[in-house]
């Protein structure tokens, strides 16, 4: 039996993690710098720090948006 190509095995073992900068999040949410940093400070939006650089995982931004949509729908 033939084994799957190495690229397929690698993709399953280590999914890609897109990291966004604060300006990229600002553009996607159409918010200002202070508003995005407030979301990060209050931990409504998850992030990591690499040296002095703040990065937001794309899946964290999607989860934040999903949560806000659910909150709006429940109200």
N, CA, C and O atoms as a CHARMM CRD file, in Angstrom:
* protein
*
  300
    1    1 UNK  N      0.85400  -1.18200   0.00000 PROA 1      0.00000
    2    1 UNK  CA     0.00000   0.00000   0.00000 PROA 1      0.00000
    3    1 UNK  C      0.89200   1.23400   0.00000 PROA 1      0.00000
    4    1 UNK  O      1.86500   1.31000   0.75000 PROA 1      0.00000
    5    2 UNK  N      0.55400   2.18700  -0.83800 PROA 2      0.00000
    6    2 UNK  CA     1.35100   3.40600  -0.94800 PROA 2      0.00000
    7    2 UNK  C      1.01700   4.35400   0.19300 PROA 2      0.00000
    8    2 UNK  O     -0.13700   4.46900   0.60600 PROA 2      0.00000
    9    3 UNK  N      2.03700   5.02600   0.69200 PROA 3      0.00000
   10    3 UNK  CA     1.80400   5.99200   1.77000 PROA 3      0.00000
   11    3 UNK  C      1.48700   7.36000   1.15900 PROA 3      0.00000
   12    3 UNK  O      1.88000   7.65000   0.02900 PROA 3      0.00000
   13    4 UNK  N      0.75900   8.21200   1.93400 PROA 4      0.00000
   14    4 UNK  CA     0.43100   9.54500   1.41000 PROA 4      0.00000
   15    4 UNK  C      1.68400  10.37400   1.20400 PROA 4      0.00000
   16    4 UNK  O      2.70100  10.14000   1.85800 PROA 4      0.00000
   17    5 UNK  N      1.61800  11.34200   0.30000 PROA 5      0.00000
   18    5 UNK  CA     2.78100  12.21400   0.07600 PROA 5      0.00000
   19    5 UNK  C      3.18500  12.92800   1.36800 PROA 5      0.00000
   20    5 UNK  O      2.35200  13.18200   2.23800 PROA 5      0.00000
   21    6 UNK  N      4.45700  13.24100   1.47500 PROA 6      0.00000
   22    6 UNK  CA     4.99100  13.90100   2.66700 PROA 6      0.00000
   23    6 UNK  C      4.29500  15.22400   2.93900 PROA 6      0.00000
   24    6 UNK  O      4.05500  15.55800   4.09900 PROA 6      0.00000
   25    7 UNK  N      3.96500  15.98200   1.90800 PROA 7      0.00000
   26    7 UNK  CA     3.30800  17.27900   2.09300 PROA 7      0.00000
   27    7 UNK  C      1.96600  17.11700   2.78600 PROA 7      0.00000
   28    7 UNK  O      1.59400  17.95100   3.61100 PROA 7      0.00000
   29    8 UNK  N      1.23400  16.05700   2.46300 PROA 8      0.00000
   30    8 UNK  CA    -0.06100  15.81600   3.09500 PROA 8      0.00000
   31    8 UNK  C      0.13600  15.49500   4.56500 PROA 8      0.00000
   32    8 UNK  O     -0.60100  15.99800   5.41300 PROA 8      0.00000
   33    9 UNK  N      1.11700  14.66800   4.87700 PROA 9      0.00000
   34    9 UNK  CA     1.39100  14.32900   6.27700 PROA 9      0.00000
   35    9 UNK  C      1.79400  15.57200   7.05700 PROA 9      0.00000
   36    9 UNK  O      1.35300  15.76700   8.18900 PROA 9      0.00000
   37   10 UNK  N      2.62300  16.40500   6.46100 PROA 10     0.00000
   38   10 UNK  CA     3.08600  17.61000   7.13400 PROA 10     0.00000
   39   10 UNK  C      1.92500  18.57300   7.39100 PROA 10     0.00000
   40   10 UNK  O      1.85700  19.19000   8.45400 PROA 10     0.00000
   41   11 UNK  N      1.02800  18.70400   6.44000 PROA 11     0.00000
   42   11 UNK  CA    -0.10400  19.62200   6.59400 PROA 11     0.00000
   43   11 UNK  C     -1.01100  19.17700   7.73300 PROA 11     0.00000
   44   11 UNK  O     -1.55500  20.01500   8.45200 PROA 11     0.00000
   45   12 UNK  N     -1.18000  17.87700   7.90500 PROA 12     0.00000
   46   12 UNK  CA    -2.01900  17.37300   8.98100 PROA 12     0.00000
   47   12 UNK  C     -1.32300  17.50600  10.33000 PROA 12     0.00000
   48   12 UNK  O     -1.97400  17.75500  11.34500 PROA 12     0.00000
   49   13 UNK  N     -0.01900  17.34300  10.34300 PROA 13     0.00000
   50   13 UNK  CA     0.73200  17.36600  11.59200 PROA 13     0.00000
   51   13 UNK  C      0.89700  18.78600  12.12700 PROA 13     0.00000
   52   13 UNK  O      0.86400  18.99900  13.33900 PROA 13     0.00000
   53   14 UNK  N      1.07100  19.74500  11.24300 PROA 14     0.00000
   54   14 UNK  CA     1.32900  21.11200  11.68700 PROA 14     0.00000
   55   14 UNK  C      0.51800  22.09600  10.85000 PROA 14     0.00000
   56   14 UNK  O      1.01100  22.60200   9.84200 PROA 14     0.00000
   57   15 UNK  N     -0.73600  22.37400  11.26100 PROA 15     0.00000
   58   15 UNK  CA    -1.52400  23.33800  10.49200 PROA 15     0.00000
   59   15 UNK  C     -0.89400  24.72300  10.55200 PROA 15     0.00000
   60   15 UNK  O     -0.25300  25.08200  11.53900 PROA 15     0.00000
   61   16 UNK  N     -1.08000  25.48700   9.49900 PROA 16     0.00000
   62   16 UNK  CA    -0.50100  26.82300   9.46500 PROA 16     0.00000
   63   16 UNK  C     -1.25400  27.73500  10.41900 PROA 16     0.00000
   64   16 UNK  O     -2.46700  27.61300  10.58900 PROA 16     0.00000
   65   17 UNK  N     -0.53500  28.63000  11.02400 PROA 17     0.00000
   66   17 UNK  CA    -1.11600  29.57700  11.96500 PROA 17     0.00000
   67   17 UNK  C     -0.83600  30.97100  11.43400 PROA 17     0.00000
   68   17 UNK  O      0.29700  31.45000  11.47800 PROA 17     0.00000
   69   18 UNK  N     -1.87900  31.61400  10.93200 PROA 18     0.00000
   70   18 UNK  CA    -1.72500  32.96900  10.41600 PROA 18     0.00000
   71   18 UNK  C     -1.73700  33.94800  11.57600 PROA 18     0.00000
   72   18 UNK  O     -2.66500  33.96000  12.38400 PROA 18     0.00000
   73   19 UNK  N     -0.70000  34.76500  11.65100 PROA 19     0.00000
   74   19 UNK  CA    -0.60800  35.78700  12.68100 PROA 19     0.00000
   75   19 UNK  C     -0.78000  37.14900  12.04200 PROA 19     0.00000
   76   19 UNK  O     -0.12200  37.46900  11.05200 PROA 19     0.00000
   77   20 UNK  N     -1.67400  37.95500  12.61600 PROA 20     0.00000
   78   20 UNK  CA    -1.97400  39.27800  12.09300 PROA 20     0.00000
   79   20 UNK  C     -1.34300  40.34900  12.96200 PROA 20     0.00000
   80   20 UNK  O     -1.19500  40.17000  14.17100 PROA 20     0.00000
   81   21 UNK  N     -0.97700  41.44900  12.35400 PROA 21     0.00000
   82   21 UNK  CA    -0.47600  42.59600  13.10300 PROA 21     0.00000
   83   21 UNK  C     -1.66900  43.43400  13.56900 PROA 21     0.00000
   84   21 UNK  O     -2.78900  43.25700  13.09000 PROA 21     0.00000
   85   22 UNK  N     -1.41700  44.33400  14.49600 PROA 22     0.00000
   86   22 UNK  CA    -2.47600  45.22900  14.96700 PROA 22     0.00000
   87   22 UNK  C     -3.03500  46.06100  13.80400 PROA 22     0.00000
   88   22 UNK  O     -4.25500  46.17900  13.69200 PROA 22     0.00000
   89   23 UNK  N     -2.20000  46.64000  12.93800 PROA 23     0.00000
   90   23 UNK  CA    -2.76800  47.38500  11.80400 PROA 23     0.00000
   91   23 UNK  C     -3.64700  46.52100  10.88400 PROA 23     0.00000
   92   23 UNK  O     -4.63900  47.01300  10.34500 PROA 23     0.00000
   93   24 UNK  N     -3.29700  45.25800  10.70400 PROA 24     0.00000
   94   24 UNK  CA    -4.13100  44.37200   9.88800 PROA 24     0.00000
   95   24 UNK  C     -5.48800  44.13700  10.55600 PROA 24     0.00000
   96   24 UNK  O     -6.51800  44.12000   9.88200 PROA 24     0.00000
   97   25 UNK  N     -5.48800  43.95800  11.86500 PROA 25     0.00000
   98   25 UNK  CA    -6.74500  43.78000  12.59600 PROA 25     0.00000
   99   25 UNK  C     -7.56100  45.06700  12.55000 PROA 25     0.00000
  100   25 UNK  O     -8.78100  45.03100  12.39000 PROA 25     0.00000
  101   26 UNK  N     -6.88500  46.19600  12.69100 PROA 26     0.00000
  102   26 UNK  CA    -7.56200  47.49100  12.59600 PROA 26     0.00000
  103   26 UNK  C     -8.29300  47.60900  11.25500 PROA 26     0.00000
  104   26 UNK  O     -9.44300  48.04400  11.20400 PROA 26     0.00000
  105   27 UNK  N     -7.62700  47.22400  10.19000 PROA 27     0.00000
  106   27 UNK  CA    -8.21700  47.31700   8.85600 PROA 27     0.00000
  107   27 UNK  C     -9.39500  46.35700   8.70800 PROA 27     0.00000
  108   27 UNK  O    -10.42700  46.72100   8.14400 PROA 27     0.00000
  109   28 UNK  N     -9.24600  45.14600   9.20800 PROA 28     0.00000
  110   28 UNK  CA   -10.31500  44.15300   9.06400 PROA 28     0.00000
  111   28 UNK  C    -11.54300  44.51500   9.87400 PROA 28     0.00000
  112   28 UNK  O    -12.66900  44.29700   9.42700 PROA 28     0.00000
  113   29 UNK  N    -11.33800  45.07000  11.06600 PROA 29     0.00000
  114   29 UNK  CA   -12.47000  45.45000  11.92000 PROA 29     0.00000
  115   29 UNK  C    -12.92800  46.88600  11.68100 PROA 29     0.00000
  116   29 UNK  O    -13.97300  47.30200  12.18100 PROA 29     0.00000
  117   30 UNK  N    -12.14800  47.63300  10.92200 PROA 30     0.00000
  118   30 UNK  CA   -12.40800  49.05000  10.68200 PROA 30     0.00000
  119   30 UNK  C    -12.53100  49.80300  12.00700 PROA 30     0.00000
  120   30 UNK  O    -13.47000  50.56700  12.23100 PROA 30     0.00000
  121   31 UNK  N    -11.55300  49.56100  12.86800 PROA 31     0.00000
  122   31 UNK  CA   -11.45800  50.21800  14.17000 PROA 31     0.00000
  123   31 UNK  C    -10.13100  50.94200  14.26800 PROA 31     0.00000
  124   31 UNK  O     -9.20100  50.65900  13.51200 PROA 31     0.00000
  125   32 UNK  N    -10.04500  51.87000  15.19500 PROA 32     0.00000
  126   32 UNK  CA    -8.80700  52.57400  15.44700 PROA 32     0.00000
  127   32 UNK  C     -7.85300  51.76500  16.31900 PROA 32     0.00000
  128   32 UNK  O     -8.20800  50.72100  16.86500 PROA 32     0.00000
  129   33 UNK  N     -6.65700  52.27000  16.42800 PROA 33     0.00000
  130   33 UNK  CA    -5.60200  51.62300  17.18900 PROA 33     0.00000
  131   33 UNK  C     -6.00200  51.43900  18.65600 PROA 33     0.00000
  132   33 UNK  O     -5.82500  50.36000  19.22200 PROA 33     0.00000
  133   34 UNK  N     -6.53300  52.48400  19.25900 PROA 34     0.00000
  134   34 UNK  CA    -6.90600  52.41800  20.67800 PROA 34     0.00000
  135   34 UNK  C     -7.98100  51.37100  20.91900 PROA 34     0.00000
  136   34 UNK  O     -7.93900  50.65600  21.92000 PROA 34     0.00000
  137   35 UNK  N     -8.94100  51.27700  20.01100 PROA 35     0.00000
  138   35 UNK  CA   -10.02600  50.30200  20.17100 PROA 35     0.00000
  139   35 UNK  C     -9.48400  48.87700  20.11100 PROA 35     0.00000
  140   35 UNK  O     -9.89200  48.02700  20.90300 PROA 35     0.00000
  141   36 UNK  N     -8.57500  48.61200  19.18700 PROA 36     0.00000
  142   36 UNK  CA    -8.00300  47.26800  19.07500 PROA 36     0.00000
  143   36 UNK  C     -7.16900  46.94800  20.30900 PROA 36     0.00000
  144   36 UNK  O     -7.26400  45.84500  20.84800 PROA 36     0.00000
  145   37 UNK  N     -6.35000  47.90100  20.76600 PROA 37     0.00000
  146   37 UNK  CA    -5.55200  47.64800  21.96400 PROA 37     0.00000
  147   37 UNK  C     -6.43600  47.47500  23.19900 PROA 37     0.00000
  148   37 UNK  O     -6.06900  46.73300  24.10900 PROA 37     0.00000
  149   38 UNK  N     -7.59300  48.14300  23.25300 PROA 38     0.00000
  150   38 UNK  CA    -8.53600  47.92300  24.35000 PROA 38     0.00000
  151   38 UNK  C     -9.07200  46.49300  24.32300 PROA 38     0.00000
  152   38 UNK  O     -9.20800  45.86300  25.37200 PROA 38     0.00000
  153   39 UNK  N     -9.37600  45.97900  23.13700 PROA 39     0.00000
  154   39 UNK  CA    -9.83000  44.59400  23.01600 PROA 39     0.00000
  155   39 UNK  C     -8.74800  43.62200  23.47000 PROA 39     0.00000
  156   39 UNK  O     -9.04500  42.60400  24.09500 PROA 39     0.00000
  157   40 UNK  N     -7.50300  43.93200  23.15900 PROA 40     0.00000
  158   40 UNK  CA    -6.38800  43.08300  23.58400 PROA 40     0.00000
  159   40 UNK  C     -6.17400  43.18200  25.09300 PROA 40     0.00000
  160   40 UNK  O     -5.95600  42.17300  25.76300 PROA 40     0.00000
  161   41 UNK  N     -6.23900  44.40100  25.61900 PROA 41     0.00000
  162   41 UNK  CA    -6.01600  44.62000  27.05100 PROA 41     0.00000
  163   41 UNK  C     -7.07900  43.91900  27.89200 PROA 41     0.00000
  164   41 UNK  O     -6.76900  43.35500  28.94100 PROA 41     0.00000
  165   42 UNK  N     -8.33000  43.95100  27.43400 PROA 42     0.00000
  166   42 UNK  CA    -9.42100  43.33300  28.18000 PROA 42     0.00000
  167   42 UNK  C     -9.58100  41.85000  27.85000 PROA 42     0.00000
  168   42 UNK  O    -10.49900  41.19000  28.33800 PROA 42     0.00000
  169   43 UNK  N     -8.68500  41.33900  27.02200 PROA 43     0.00000
  170   43 UNK  CA    -8.64800  39.92900  26.63200 PROA 43     0.00000
  171   43 UNK  C     -9.90300  39.46100  25.91200 PROA 43     0.00000
  172   43 UNK  O    -10.24100  38.27700  25.93400 PROA 43     0.00000
  173   44 UNK  N    -10.58600  40.39600  25.27800 PROA 44     0.00000
  174   44 UNK  CA   -11.69800  40.01800  24.41300 PROA 44     0.00000
  175   44 UNK  C    -11.17000  39.45200  23.10200 PROA 44     0.00000
  176   44 UNK  O    -11.84700  38.68600  22.41500 PROA 44     0.00000
  177   45 UNK  N     -9.94500  39.84900  22.77400 PROA 45     0.00000
  178   45 UNK  CA    -9.26900  39.39400  21.57100 PROA 45     0.00000
  179   45 UNK  C     -7.91700  38.82200  22.00400 PROA 45     0.00000
  180   45 UNK  O     -7.09300  39.52400  22.59100 PROA 45     0.00000
  181   46 UNK  N     -7.70600  37.55500  21.70900 PROA 46     0.00000
  182   46 UNK  CA    -6.48100  36.87700  22.12800 PROA 46     0.00000
  183   46 UNK  C     -5.29500  37.30800  21.26200 PROA 46     0.00000
  184   46 UNK  O     -5.44400  37.61200  20.07800 PROA 46     0.00000
  185   47 UNK  N     -4.11500  37.32500  21.88600 PROA 47     0.00000
  186   47 UNK  CA    -2.90600  37.68300  21.14700 PROA 47     0.00000
  187   47 UNK  C     -1.70000  37.04700  21.80600 PROA 47     0.00000
  188   47 UNK  O     -1.76900  36.52800  22.92000 PROA 47     0.00000
  189   48 UNK  N     -0.59800  37.10300  21.08800 PROA 48     0.00000
  190   48 UNK  CA     0.68300  36.67100  21.63400 PROA 48     0.00000
  191   48 UNK  C      1.68600  37.80200  21.42900 PROA 48     0.00000
  192   48 UNK  O      1.49400  38.66300  20.57000 PROA 48     0.00000
  193   49 UNK  N      2.74200  37.79400  22.21100 PROA 49     0.00000
  194   49 UNK  CA     3.80400  38.77300  22.06700 PROA 49     0.00000
  195   49 UNK  C      5.08700  38.04100  21.68700 PROA 49     0.00000
  196   49 UNK  O      5.49900  37.09400  22.35700 PROA 49     0.00000
  197   50 UNK  N      5.70100  38.49000  20.61900 PROA 50     0.00000
  198   50 UNK  CA     6.98500  37.96400  20.16300 PROA 50     0.00000
  199   50 UNK  C      7.97600  39.10000  20.25500 PROA 50     0.00000
  200   50 UNK  O      7.90400  40.06000  19.48800 PROA 50     0.00000
  201   51 UNK  N      8.90900  38.99500  21.19800 PROA 51     0.00000
  202   51 UNK  CA     9.78600  40.10700  21.54100 PROA 51     0.00000
  203   51 UNK  C      8.89700  41.28900  21.93200 PROA 51     0.00000
  204   51 UNK  O      8.21500  41.23900  22.95600 PROA 51     0.00000
  205   52 UNK  N      8.89900  42.34500  21.12600 PROA 52     0.00000
  206   52 UNK  CA     8.03800  43.50000  21.42700 PROA 52     0.00000
  207   52 UNK  C      6.86800  43.60400  20.46200 PROA 52     0.00000
  208   52 UNK  O      6.11100  44.57400  20.50200 PROA 52     0.00000
  209   53 UNK  N      6.71800  42.61300  19.60000 PROA 53     0.00000
  210   53 UNK  CA     5.67300  42.64900  18.58000 PROA 53     0.00000
  211   53 UNK  C      4.43300  41.89500  19.05000 PROA 53     0.00000
  212   53 UNK  O      4.53500  40.76100  19.51700 PROA 53     0.00000
  213   54 UNK  N      3.27700  42.51400  18.93000 PROA 54     0.00000
  214   54 UNK  CA     2.00100  41.90300  19.28400 PROA 54     0.00000
  215   54 UNK  C      1.40700  41.28700  18.03200 PROA 54     0.00000
  216   54 UNK  O      1.31300  41.94500  16.99600 PROA 54     0.00000
  217   55 UNK  N      1.00000  40.01400  18.12300 PROA 55     0.00000
  218   55 UNK  CA     0.40100  39.32500  16.98700 PROA 55     0.00000
  219   55 UNK  C     -0.91000  38.67300  17.42100 PROA 55     0.00000
  220   55 UNK  O     -1.02600  38.14700  18.52800 PROA 55     0.00000
  221   56 UNK  N     -1.88800  38.72200  16.52700 PROA 56     0.00000
  222   56 UNK  CA    -3.20500  38.16500  16.79000 PROA 56     0.00000
  223   56 UNK  C     -3.41000  36.99600  15.83200 PROA 56     0.00000
  224   56 UNK  O     -3.38900  37.17900  14.61500 PROA 56     0.00000
  225   57 UNK  N     -3.61000  35.79200  16.37800 PROA 57     0.00000
  226   57 UNK  CA    -3.88800  34.65300  15.48800 PROA 57     0.00000
  227   57 UNK  C     -5.18900  34.89100  14.71800 PROA 57     0.00000
  228   57 UNK  O     -6.16600  35.38500  15.28100 PROA 57     0.00000
  229   58 UNK  N     -5.19700  34.54300  13.44100 PROA 58     0.00000
  230   58 UNK  CA    -6.38700  34.74800  12.60700 PROA 58     0.00000
  231   58 UNK  C     -7.58800  34.01300  13.18700 PROA 58     0.00000
  232   58 UNK  O     -8.71300  34.50900  13.11500 PROA 58     0.00000
  233   59 UNK  N     -7.36000  32.83500  13.76200 PROA 59     0.00000
  234   59 UNK  CA    -8.48300  32.08500  14.33900 PROA 59     0.00000
  235   59 UNK  C     -9.04900  32.80600  15.56400 PROA 59     0.00000
  236   59 UNK  O    -10.23900  32.67700  15.85200 PROA 59     0.00000
  237   60 UNK  N     -8.21700  33.56400  16.29000 PROA 60     0.00000
  238   60 UNK  CA    -8.69900  34.33000  17.44100 PROA 60     0.00000
  239   60 UNK  C     -9.58100  35.48500  16.97600 PROA 60     0.00000
  240   60 UNK  O    -10.58200  35.80100  17.62000 PROA 60     0.00000
  241   61 UNK  N     -9.21700  36.11400  15.86300 PROA 61     0.00000
  242   61 UNK  CA   -10.04000  37.18700  15.31300 PROA 61     0.00000
  243   61 UNK  C    -11.38000  36.62700  14.84300 PROA 61     0.00000
  244   61 UNK  O    -12.42600  37.23200  15.07600 PROA 61     0.00000
  245   62 UNK  N    -11.34600  35.47100  14.18200 PROA 62     0.00000
  246   62 UNK  CA   -12.59100  34.84500  13.72200 PROA 62     0.00000
  247   62 UNK  C    -13.47800  34.46700  14.90900 PROA 62     0.00000
  248   62 UNK  O    -14.69500  34.64500  14.85600 PROA 62     0.00000
  249   63 UNK  N    -12.87400  33.94800  15.97900 PROA 63     0.00000
  250   63 UNK  CA   -13.64000  33.58200  17.18100 PROA 63     0.00000
  251   63 UNK  C    -14.24700  34.82000  17.83500 PROA 63     0.00000
  252   63 UNK  O    -15.38300  34.78000  18.30700 PROA 63     0.00000
  253   64 UNK  N    -13.49600  35.91300  17.86300 PROA 64     0.00000
  254   64 UNK  CA   -14.00000  37.16100  18.42600 PROA 64     0.00000
  255   64 UNK  C    -15.22200  37.64200  17.64900 PROA 64     0.00000
  256   64 UNK  O    -16.23300  38.02000  18.24100 PROA 64     0.00000
  257   65 UNK  N    -15.12500  37.62600  16.33200 PROA 65     0.00000
  258   65 UNK  CA   -16.23600  38.07500  15.49000 PROA 65     0.00000
  259   65 UNK  C    -17.44200  37.16300  15.69000 PROA 65     0.00000
  260   65 UNK  O    -18.56800  37.64500  15.81200 PROA 65     0.00000
  261   66 UNK  N    -17.21800  35.85200  15.72500 PROA 66     0.00000
  262   66 UNK  CA   -18.29500  34.89100  15.92800 PROA 66     0.00000
  263   66 UNK  C    -18.99700  35.13000  17.26200 PROA 66     0.00000
  264   66 UNK  O    -20.22600  35.09300  17.33700 PROA 66     0.00000
  265   67 UNK  N    -18.21400  35.37600  18.31300 PROA 67     0.00000
  266   67 UNK  CA   -18.77100  35.64000  19.63900 PROA 67     0.00000
  267   67 UNK  C    -19.61800  36.89700  19.63100 PROA 67     0.00000
  268   67 UNK  O    -20.71400  36.91900  20.19000 PROA 67     0.00000
  269   68 UNK  N    -19.10600  37.94800  18.99400 PROA 68     0.00000
  270   68 UNK  CA   -19.86500  39.20400  18.93300 PROA 68     0.00000
  271   68 UNK  C    -21.14900  39.03700  18.13800 PROA 68     0.00000
  272   68 UNK  O    -22.17300  39.61500  18.50400 PROA 68     0.00000
  273   69 UNK  N    -21.12400  38.26600  17.06600 PROA 69     0.00000
  274   69 UNK  CA   -22.33000  38.00600  16.28900 PROA 69     0.00000
  275   69 UNK  C    -23.35900  37.24300  17.13100 PROA 69     0.00000
  276   69 UNK  O    -24.55100  37.54900  17.09800 PROA 69     0.00000
  277   70 UNK  N    -22.88600  36.25400  17.88000 PROA 70     0.00000
  278   70 UNK  CA   -23.77600  35.48100  18.75800 PROA 70     0.00000
  279   70 UNK  C    -24.39200  36.37400  19.82300 PROA 70     0.00000
  280   70 UNK  O    -25.57500  36.24300  20.13500 PROA 70     0.00000
  281   71 UNK  N    -23.59800  37.28200  20.38100 PROA 71     0.00000
  282   71 UNK  CA   -24.10400  38.21700  21.40200 PROA 71     0.00000
  283   71 UNK  C    -25.16600  39.13500  20.81100 PROA 71     0.00000
  284   71 UNK  O    -26.18900  39.39600  21.44500 PROA 71     0.00000
  285   72 UNK  N    -24.92600  39.62100  19.60400 PROA 72     0.00000
  286   72 UNK  CA   -25.89200  40.50500  18.94400 PROA 72     0.00000
  287   72 UNK  C    -27.18900  39.75500  18.63800 PROA 72     0.00000
  288   72 UNK  O    -28.28000  40.30900  18.77700 PROA 72     0.00000
  289   73 UNK  N    -27.06500  38.50000  18.22400 PROA 73     0.00000
  290   73 UNK  CA   -28.24900  37.70700  17.89600 PROA 73     0.00000
  291   73 UNK  C    -29.07600  37.40700  19.13900 PROA 73     0.00000
  292   73 UNK  O    -30.30200  37.33300  19.06400 PROA 73     0.00000
  293   74 UNK  N    -28.41500  37.23500  20.28100 PROA 74     0.00000
  294   74 UNK  CA   -29.11300  36.91400  21.54200 PROA 74     0.00000
  295   74 UNK  C    -29.78900  38.13400  22.14800 PROA 74     0.00000
  296   74 UNK  O    -30.71700  37.99800  22.94500 PROA 74     0.00000
  297   75 UNK  N    -29.33600  39.31200  21.77800 PROA 75     0.00000
  298   75 UNK  CA   -29.89100  40.54100  22.38300 PROA 75     0.00000
  299   75 UNK  C    -31.22800  40.92800  21.81300 PROA 75     0.00000
  300   75 UNK  O    -31.80700  41.93300  22.22600 PROA 75     0.00000
